[in-house]
PDB file of C-alpha atoms and ligand atoms in Angstrom:
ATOM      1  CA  UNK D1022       0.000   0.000   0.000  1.00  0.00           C
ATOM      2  CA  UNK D1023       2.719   2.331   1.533  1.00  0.00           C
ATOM      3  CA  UNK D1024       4.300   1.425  -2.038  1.00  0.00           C
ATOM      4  CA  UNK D1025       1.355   2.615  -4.347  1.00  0.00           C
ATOM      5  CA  UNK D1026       1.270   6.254  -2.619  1.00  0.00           C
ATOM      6  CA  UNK D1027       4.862   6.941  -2.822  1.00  0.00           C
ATOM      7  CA  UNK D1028       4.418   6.240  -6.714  1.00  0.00           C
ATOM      8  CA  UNK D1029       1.492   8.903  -6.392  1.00  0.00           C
ATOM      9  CA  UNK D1030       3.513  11.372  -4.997  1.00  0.00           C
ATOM     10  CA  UNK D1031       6.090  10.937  -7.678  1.00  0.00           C
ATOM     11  CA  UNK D1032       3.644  10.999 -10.253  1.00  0.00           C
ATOM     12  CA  UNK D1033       2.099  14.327  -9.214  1.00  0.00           C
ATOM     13  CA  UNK D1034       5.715  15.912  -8.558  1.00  0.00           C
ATOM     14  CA  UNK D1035       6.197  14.907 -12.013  1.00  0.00           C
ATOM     15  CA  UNK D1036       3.778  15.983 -13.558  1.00  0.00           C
ATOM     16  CA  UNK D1037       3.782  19.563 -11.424  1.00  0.00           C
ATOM     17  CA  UNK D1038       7.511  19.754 -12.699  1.00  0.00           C
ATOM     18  CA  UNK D1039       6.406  19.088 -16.144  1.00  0.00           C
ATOM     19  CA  UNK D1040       3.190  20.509 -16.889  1.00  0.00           C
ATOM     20  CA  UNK D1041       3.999  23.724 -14.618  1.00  0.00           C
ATOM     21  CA  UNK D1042       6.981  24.254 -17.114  1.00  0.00           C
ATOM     22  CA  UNK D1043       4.824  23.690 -20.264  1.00  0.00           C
ATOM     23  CA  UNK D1044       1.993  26.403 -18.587  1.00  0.00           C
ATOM     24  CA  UNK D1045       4.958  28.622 -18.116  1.00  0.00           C
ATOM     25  CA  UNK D1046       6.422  28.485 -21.638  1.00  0.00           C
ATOM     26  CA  UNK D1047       2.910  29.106 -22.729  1.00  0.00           C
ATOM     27  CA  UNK D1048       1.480  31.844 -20.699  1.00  0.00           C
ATOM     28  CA  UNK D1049       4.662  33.739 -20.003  1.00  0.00           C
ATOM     29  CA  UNK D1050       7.507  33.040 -22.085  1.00  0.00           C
ATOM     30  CA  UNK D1051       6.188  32.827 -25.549  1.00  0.00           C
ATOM     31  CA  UNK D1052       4.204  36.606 -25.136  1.00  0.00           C
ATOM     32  CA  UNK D1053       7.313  37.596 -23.788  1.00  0.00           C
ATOM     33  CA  UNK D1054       9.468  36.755 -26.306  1.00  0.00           C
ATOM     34  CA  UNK D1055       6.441  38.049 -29.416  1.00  0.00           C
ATOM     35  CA  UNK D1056       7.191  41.950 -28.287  1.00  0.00           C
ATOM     36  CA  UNK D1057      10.834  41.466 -28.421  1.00  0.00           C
ATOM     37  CA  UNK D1058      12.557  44.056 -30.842  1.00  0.00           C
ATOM     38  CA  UNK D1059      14.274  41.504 -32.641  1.00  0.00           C
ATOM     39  CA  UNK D1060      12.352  38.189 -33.424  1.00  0.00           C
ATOM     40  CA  UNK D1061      15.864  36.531 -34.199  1.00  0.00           C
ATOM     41  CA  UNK D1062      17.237  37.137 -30.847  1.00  0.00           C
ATOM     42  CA  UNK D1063      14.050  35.905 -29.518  1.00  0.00           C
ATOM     43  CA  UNK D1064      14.356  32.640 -31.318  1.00  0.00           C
ATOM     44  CA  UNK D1065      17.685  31.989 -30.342  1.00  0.00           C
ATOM     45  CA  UNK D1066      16.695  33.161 -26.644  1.00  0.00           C
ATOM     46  CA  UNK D1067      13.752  30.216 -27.229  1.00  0.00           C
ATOM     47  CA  UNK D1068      16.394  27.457 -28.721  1.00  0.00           C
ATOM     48  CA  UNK D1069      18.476  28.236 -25.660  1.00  0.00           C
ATOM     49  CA  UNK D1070      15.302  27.680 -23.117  1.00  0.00           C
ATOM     50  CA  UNK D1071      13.805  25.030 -25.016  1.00  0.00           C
ATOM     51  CA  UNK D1072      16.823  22.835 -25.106  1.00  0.00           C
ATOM     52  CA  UNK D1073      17.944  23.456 -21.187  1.00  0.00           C
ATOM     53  CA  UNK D1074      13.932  22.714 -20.180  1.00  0.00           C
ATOM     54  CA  UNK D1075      13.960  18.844 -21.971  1.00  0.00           C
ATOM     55  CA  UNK D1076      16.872  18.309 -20.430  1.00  0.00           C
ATOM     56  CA  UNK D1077      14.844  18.449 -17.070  1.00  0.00           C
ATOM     57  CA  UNK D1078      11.823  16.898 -18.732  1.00  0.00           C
ATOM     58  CA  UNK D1079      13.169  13.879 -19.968  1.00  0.00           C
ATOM     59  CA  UNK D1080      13.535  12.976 -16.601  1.00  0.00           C
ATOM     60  CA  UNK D1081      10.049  14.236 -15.409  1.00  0.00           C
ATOM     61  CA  UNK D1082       7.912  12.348 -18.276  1.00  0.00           C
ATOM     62  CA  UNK D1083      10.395   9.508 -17.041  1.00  0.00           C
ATOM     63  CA  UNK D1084       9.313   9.271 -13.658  1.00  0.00           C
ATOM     64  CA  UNK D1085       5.403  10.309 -14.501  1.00  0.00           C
ATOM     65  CA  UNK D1086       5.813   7.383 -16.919  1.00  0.00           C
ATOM     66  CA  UNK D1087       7.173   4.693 -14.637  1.00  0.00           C
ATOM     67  CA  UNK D1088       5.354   5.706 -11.315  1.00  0.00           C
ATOM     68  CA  UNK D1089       1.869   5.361 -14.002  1.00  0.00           C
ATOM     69  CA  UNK D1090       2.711   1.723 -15.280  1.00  0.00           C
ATOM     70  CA  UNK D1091       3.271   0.740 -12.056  1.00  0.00           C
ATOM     71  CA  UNK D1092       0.104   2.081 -10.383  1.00  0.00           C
ATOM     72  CA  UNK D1093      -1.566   0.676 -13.024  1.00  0.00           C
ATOM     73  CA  UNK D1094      -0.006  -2.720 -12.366  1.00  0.00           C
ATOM     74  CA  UNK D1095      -0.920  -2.618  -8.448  1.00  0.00           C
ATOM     75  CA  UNK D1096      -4.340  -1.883  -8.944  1.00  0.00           C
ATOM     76  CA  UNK D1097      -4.701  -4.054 -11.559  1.00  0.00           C
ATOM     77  CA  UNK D1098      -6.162  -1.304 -13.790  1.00  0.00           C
ATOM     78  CA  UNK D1099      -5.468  -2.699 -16.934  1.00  0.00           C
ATOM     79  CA  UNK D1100      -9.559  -3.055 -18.332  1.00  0.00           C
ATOM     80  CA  UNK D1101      -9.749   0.703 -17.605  1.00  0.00           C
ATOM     81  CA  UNK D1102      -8.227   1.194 -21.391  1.00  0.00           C
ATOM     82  CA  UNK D1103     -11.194  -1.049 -22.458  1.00  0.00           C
ATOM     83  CA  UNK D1104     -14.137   1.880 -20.533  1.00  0.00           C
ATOM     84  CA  UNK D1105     -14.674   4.942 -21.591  1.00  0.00           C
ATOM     85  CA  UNK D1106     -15.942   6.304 -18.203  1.00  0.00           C
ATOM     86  CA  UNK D1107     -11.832   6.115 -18.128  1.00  0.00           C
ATOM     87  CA  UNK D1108     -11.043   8.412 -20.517  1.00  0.00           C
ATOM     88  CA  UNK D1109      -8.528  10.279 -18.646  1.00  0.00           C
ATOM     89  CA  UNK D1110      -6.444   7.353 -18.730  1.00  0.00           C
ATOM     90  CA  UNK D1111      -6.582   7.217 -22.399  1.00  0.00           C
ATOM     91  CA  UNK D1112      -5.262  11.226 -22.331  1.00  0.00           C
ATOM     92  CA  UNK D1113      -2.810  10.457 -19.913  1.00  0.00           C
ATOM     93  CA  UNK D1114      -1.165   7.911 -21.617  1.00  0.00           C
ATOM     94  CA  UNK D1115      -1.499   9.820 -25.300  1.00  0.00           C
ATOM     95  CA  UNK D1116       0.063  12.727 -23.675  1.00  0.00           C
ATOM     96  CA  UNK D1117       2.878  10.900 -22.016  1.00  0.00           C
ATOM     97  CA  UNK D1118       3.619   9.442 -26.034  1.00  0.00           C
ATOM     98  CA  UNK D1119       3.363  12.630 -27.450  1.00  0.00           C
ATOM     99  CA  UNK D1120       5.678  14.159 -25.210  1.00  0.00           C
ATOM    100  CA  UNK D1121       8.134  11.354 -25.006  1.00  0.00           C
ATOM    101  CA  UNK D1122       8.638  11.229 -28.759  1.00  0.00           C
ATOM    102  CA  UNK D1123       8.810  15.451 -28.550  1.00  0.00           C
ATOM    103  CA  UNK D1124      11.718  15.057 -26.450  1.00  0.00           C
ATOM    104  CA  UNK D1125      13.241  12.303 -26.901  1.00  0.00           C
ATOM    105  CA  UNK D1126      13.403  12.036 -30.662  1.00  0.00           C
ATOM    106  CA  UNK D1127      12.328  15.354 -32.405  1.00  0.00           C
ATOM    107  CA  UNK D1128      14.649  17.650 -29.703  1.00  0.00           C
ATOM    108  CA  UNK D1129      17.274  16.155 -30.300  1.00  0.00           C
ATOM    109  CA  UNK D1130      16.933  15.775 -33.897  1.00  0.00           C
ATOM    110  CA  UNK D1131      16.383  19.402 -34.159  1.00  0.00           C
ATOM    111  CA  UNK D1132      19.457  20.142 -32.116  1.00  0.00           C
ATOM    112  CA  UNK D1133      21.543  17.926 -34.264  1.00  0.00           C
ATOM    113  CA  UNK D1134      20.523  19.905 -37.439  1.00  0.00           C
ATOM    114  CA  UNK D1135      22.126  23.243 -38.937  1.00  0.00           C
ATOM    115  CA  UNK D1136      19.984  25.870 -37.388  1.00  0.00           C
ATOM    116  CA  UNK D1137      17.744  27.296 -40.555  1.00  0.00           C
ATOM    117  CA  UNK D1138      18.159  31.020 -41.289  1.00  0.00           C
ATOM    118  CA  UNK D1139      16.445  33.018 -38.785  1.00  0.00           C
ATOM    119  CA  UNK D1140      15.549  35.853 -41.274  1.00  0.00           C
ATOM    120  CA  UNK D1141      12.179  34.969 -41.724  1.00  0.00           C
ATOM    121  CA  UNK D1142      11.394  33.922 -38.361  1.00  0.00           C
ATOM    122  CA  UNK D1143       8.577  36.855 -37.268  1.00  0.00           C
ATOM    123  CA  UNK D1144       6.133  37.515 -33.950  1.00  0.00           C
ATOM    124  CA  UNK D1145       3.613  35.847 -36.525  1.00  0.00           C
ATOM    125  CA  UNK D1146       5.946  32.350 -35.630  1.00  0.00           C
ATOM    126  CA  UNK D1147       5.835  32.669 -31.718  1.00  0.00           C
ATOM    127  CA  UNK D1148       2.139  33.067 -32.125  1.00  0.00           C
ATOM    128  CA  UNK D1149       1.947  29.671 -34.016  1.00  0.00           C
ATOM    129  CA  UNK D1150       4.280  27.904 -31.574  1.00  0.00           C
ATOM    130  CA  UNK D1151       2.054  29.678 -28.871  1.00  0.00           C
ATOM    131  CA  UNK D1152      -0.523  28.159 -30.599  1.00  0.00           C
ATOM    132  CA  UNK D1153       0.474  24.260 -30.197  1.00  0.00           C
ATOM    133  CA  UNK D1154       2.028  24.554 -26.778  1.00  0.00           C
ATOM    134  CA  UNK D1155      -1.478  25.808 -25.403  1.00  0.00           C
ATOM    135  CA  UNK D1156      -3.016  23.016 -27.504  1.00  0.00           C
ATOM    136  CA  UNK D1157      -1.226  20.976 -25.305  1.00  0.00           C
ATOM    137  CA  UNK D1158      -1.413  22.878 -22.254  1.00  0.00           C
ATOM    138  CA  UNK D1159      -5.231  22.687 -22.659  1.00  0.00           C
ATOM    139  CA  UNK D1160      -5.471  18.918 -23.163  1.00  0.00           C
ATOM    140  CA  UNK D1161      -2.677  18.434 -20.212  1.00  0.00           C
ATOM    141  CA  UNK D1162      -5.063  20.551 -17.550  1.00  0.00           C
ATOM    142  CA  UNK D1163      -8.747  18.521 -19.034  1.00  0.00           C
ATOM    143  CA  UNK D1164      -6.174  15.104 -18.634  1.00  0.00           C
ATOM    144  CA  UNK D1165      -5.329  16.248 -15.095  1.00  0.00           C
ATOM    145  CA  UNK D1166      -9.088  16.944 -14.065  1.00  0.00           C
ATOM    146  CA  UNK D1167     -10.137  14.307 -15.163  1.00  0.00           C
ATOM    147  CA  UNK D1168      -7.477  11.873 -13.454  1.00  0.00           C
ATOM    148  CA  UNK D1169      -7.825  13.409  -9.606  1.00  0.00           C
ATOM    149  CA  UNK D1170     -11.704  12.968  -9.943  1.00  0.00           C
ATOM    150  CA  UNK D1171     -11.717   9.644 -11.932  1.00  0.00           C
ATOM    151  CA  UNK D1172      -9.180   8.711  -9.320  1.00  0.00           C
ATOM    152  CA  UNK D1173     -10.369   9.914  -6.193  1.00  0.00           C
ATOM    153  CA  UNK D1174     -14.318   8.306  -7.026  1.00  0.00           C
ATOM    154  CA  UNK D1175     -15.754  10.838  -9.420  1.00  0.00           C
ATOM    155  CA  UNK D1176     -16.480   8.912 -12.273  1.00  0.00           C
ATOM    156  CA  UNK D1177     -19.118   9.697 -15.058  1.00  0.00           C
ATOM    157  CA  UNK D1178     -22.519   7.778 -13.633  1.00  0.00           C
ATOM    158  CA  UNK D1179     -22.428   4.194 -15.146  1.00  0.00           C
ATOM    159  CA  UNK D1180     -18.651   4.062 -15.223  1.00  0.00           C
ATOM    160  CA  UNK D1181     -18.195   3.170 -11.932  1.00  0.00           C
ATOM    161  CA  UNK D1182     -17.204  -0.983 -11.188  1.00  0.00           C
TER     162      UNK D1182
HETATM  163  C1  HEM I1292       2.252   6.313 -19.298  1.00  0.00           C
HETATM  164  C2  HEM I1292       1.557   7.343 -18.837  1.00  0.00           C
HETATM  165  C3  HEM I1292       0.695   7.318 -17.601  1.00  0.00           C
HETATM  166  C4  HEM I1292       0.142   6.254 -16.916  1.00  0.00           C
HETATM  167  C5  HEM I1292       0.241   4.768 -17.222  1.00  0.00           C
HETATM  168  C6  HEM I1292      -0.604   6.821 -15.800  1.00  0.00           C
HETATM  169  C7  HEM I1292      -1.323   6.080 -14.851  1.00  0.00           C
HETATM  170  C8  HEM I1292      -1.951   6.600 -13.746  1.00  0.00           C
HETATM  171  C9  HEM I1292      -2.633   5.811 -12.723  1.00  0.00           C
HETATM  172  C10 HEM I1292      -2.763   4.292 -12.718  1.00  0.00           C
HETATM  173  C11 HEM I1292      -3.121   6.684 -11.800  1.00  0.00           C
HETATM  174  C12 HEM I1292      -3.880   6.319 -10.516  1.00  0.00           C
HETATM  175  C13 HEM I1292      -5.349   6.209 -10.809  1.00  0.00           C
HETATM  176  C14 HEM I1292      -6.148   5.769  -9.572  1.00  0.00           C
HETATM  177  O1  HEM I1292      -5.709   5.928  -8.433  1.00  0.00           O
HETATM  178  O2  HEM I1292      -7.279   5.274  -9.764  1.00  0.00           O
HETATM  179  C15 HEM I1292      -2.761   8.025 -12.230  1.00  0.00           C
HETATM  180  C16 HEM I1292      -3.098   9.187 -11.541  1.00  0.00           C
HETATM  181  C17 HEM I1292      -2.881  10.456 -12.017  1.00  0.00           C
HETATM  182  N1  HEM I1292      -2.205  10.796 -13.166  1.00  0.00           N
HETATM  183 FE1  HEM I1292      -1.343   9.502 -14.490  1.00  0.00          FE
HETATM  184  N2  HEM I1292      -0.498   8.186 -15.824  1.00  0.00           N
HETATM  185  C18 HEM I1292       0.285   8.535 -16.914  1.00  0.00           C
HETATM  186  C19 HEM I1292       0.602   9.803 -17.319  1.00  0.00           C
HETATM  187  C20 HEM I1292       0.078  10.959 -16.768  1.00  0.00           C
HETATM  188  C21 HEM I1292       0.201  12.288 -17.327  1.00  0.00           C
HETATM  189  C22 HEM I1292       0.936  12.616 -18.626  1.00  0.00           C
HETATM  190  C23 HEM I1292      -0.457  13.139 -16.499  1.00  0.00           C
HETATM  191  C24 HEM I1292      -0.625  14.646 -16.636  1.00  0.00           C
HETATM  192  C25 HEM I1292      -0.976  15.239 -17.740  1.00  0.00           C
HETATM  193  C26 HEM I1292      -0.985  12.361 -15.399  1.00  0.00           C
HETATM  194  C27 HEM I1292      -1.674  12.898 -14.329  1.00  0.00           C
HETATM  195  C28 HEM I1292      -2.207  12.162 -13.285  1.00  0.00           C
HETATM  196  C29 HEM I1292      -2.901  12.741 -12.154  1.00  0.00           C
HETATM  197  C30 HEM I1292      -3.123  14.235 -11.883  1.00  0.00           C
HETATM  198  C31 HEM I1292      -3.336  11.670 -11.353  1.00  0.00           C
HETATM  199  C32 HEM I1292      -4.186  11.760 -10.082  1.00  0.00           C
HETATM  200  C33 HEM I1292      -3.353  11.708  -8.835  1.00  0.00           C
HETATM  201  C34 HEM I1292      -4.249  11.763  -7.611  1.00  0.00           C
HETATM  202  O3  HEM I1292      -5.011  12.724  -7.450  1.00  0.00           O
HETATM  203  O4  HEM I1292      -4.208  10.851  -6.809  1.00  0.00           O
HETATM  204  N3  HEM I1292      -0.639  11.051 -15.604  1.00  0.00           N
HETATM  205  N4  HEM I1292      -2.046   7.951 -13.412  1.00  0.00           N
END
């Protein structure tokens, strides 16, 4: 028992870690850097940033990931996938996967690559990576909803088992 809520606890501080930074890149960063004089600076500013925060977040989705299998394991939880009262853990997972393959296979692609010419690169682009980030950010804070009341007894009426 004592078992299953230390992987809760390091589930949540993972995902605080993690989603926290994406809600900060979204809601403060990215405006931030879309009034800077010179959108070129910005972007290297946001290169910079963006590398040094999946770094960090490698680990986090890491530990969310591995603390989630094996809470799912303990309870046994494995028909949840097959109900849709349990959607959230449908989101959770799809947002661990898109993550993981964000960071651990398009980052570092991109950071392997010759950095494209940054003449072209306008507010008009922070707006569009403003864009997907709060995309995510969005579908992140529904996921997280969802999961403390699915998980704490608030399920949608019928779901319950
Ligand atoms: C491979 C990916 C993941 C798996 C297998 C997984 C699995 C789980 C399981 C089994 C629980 C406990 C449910 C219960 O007690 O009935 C849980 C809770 C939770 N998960 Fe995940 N999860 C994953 C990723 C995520 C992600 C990406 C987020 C955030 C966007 C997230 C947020 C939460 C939250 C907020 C809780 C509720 C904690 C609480 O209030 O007790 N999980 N997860």
């Amino acid at each position: 028992m004592d078992d299953l809520i230390l992987a809760r606890v390091l589930h949540v501080i993972g995902v605080v870690l993690w989603i926290g930074g994406v809600a900060m890149v979204t809601l403060v960063l990215l405006p931030g850097l879309k009034r800077m004089a010179s959108p070129a600076e910005a972007m290297n500013f946001f290169i910079d940033f963006r590398r040094r925060f999946a770094a960090q977040a490698r680990y986090t989705t890491l530990l969310v990931g591995l603390s989630g299998l094996y809470m799912t394991y303990v309870l046994d939880a494995w028909h949840r996938f097959m109900q849709w009262q349990y959607w959230w853990m449908h989101t959770m997972v799809l947002i661990w996967l898109l993550f993981t393959v964000m960071l651990f296979v398009f980052e570092p692609r991109s950071r392997r690559r010759k950095q494209p010419s940054q003449t072209n690169i306008t507010a008009q682009t922070f707006t569009r990576i403003q864009r997907k980030h709060m995309i995510l950010l969005i579908l992140s804070l529904i996921t997280i909803a969802g999961a403390v009341a699915g998980s704490h007894g608030w399920l949608i009426p019928g779901g319950r088992i």
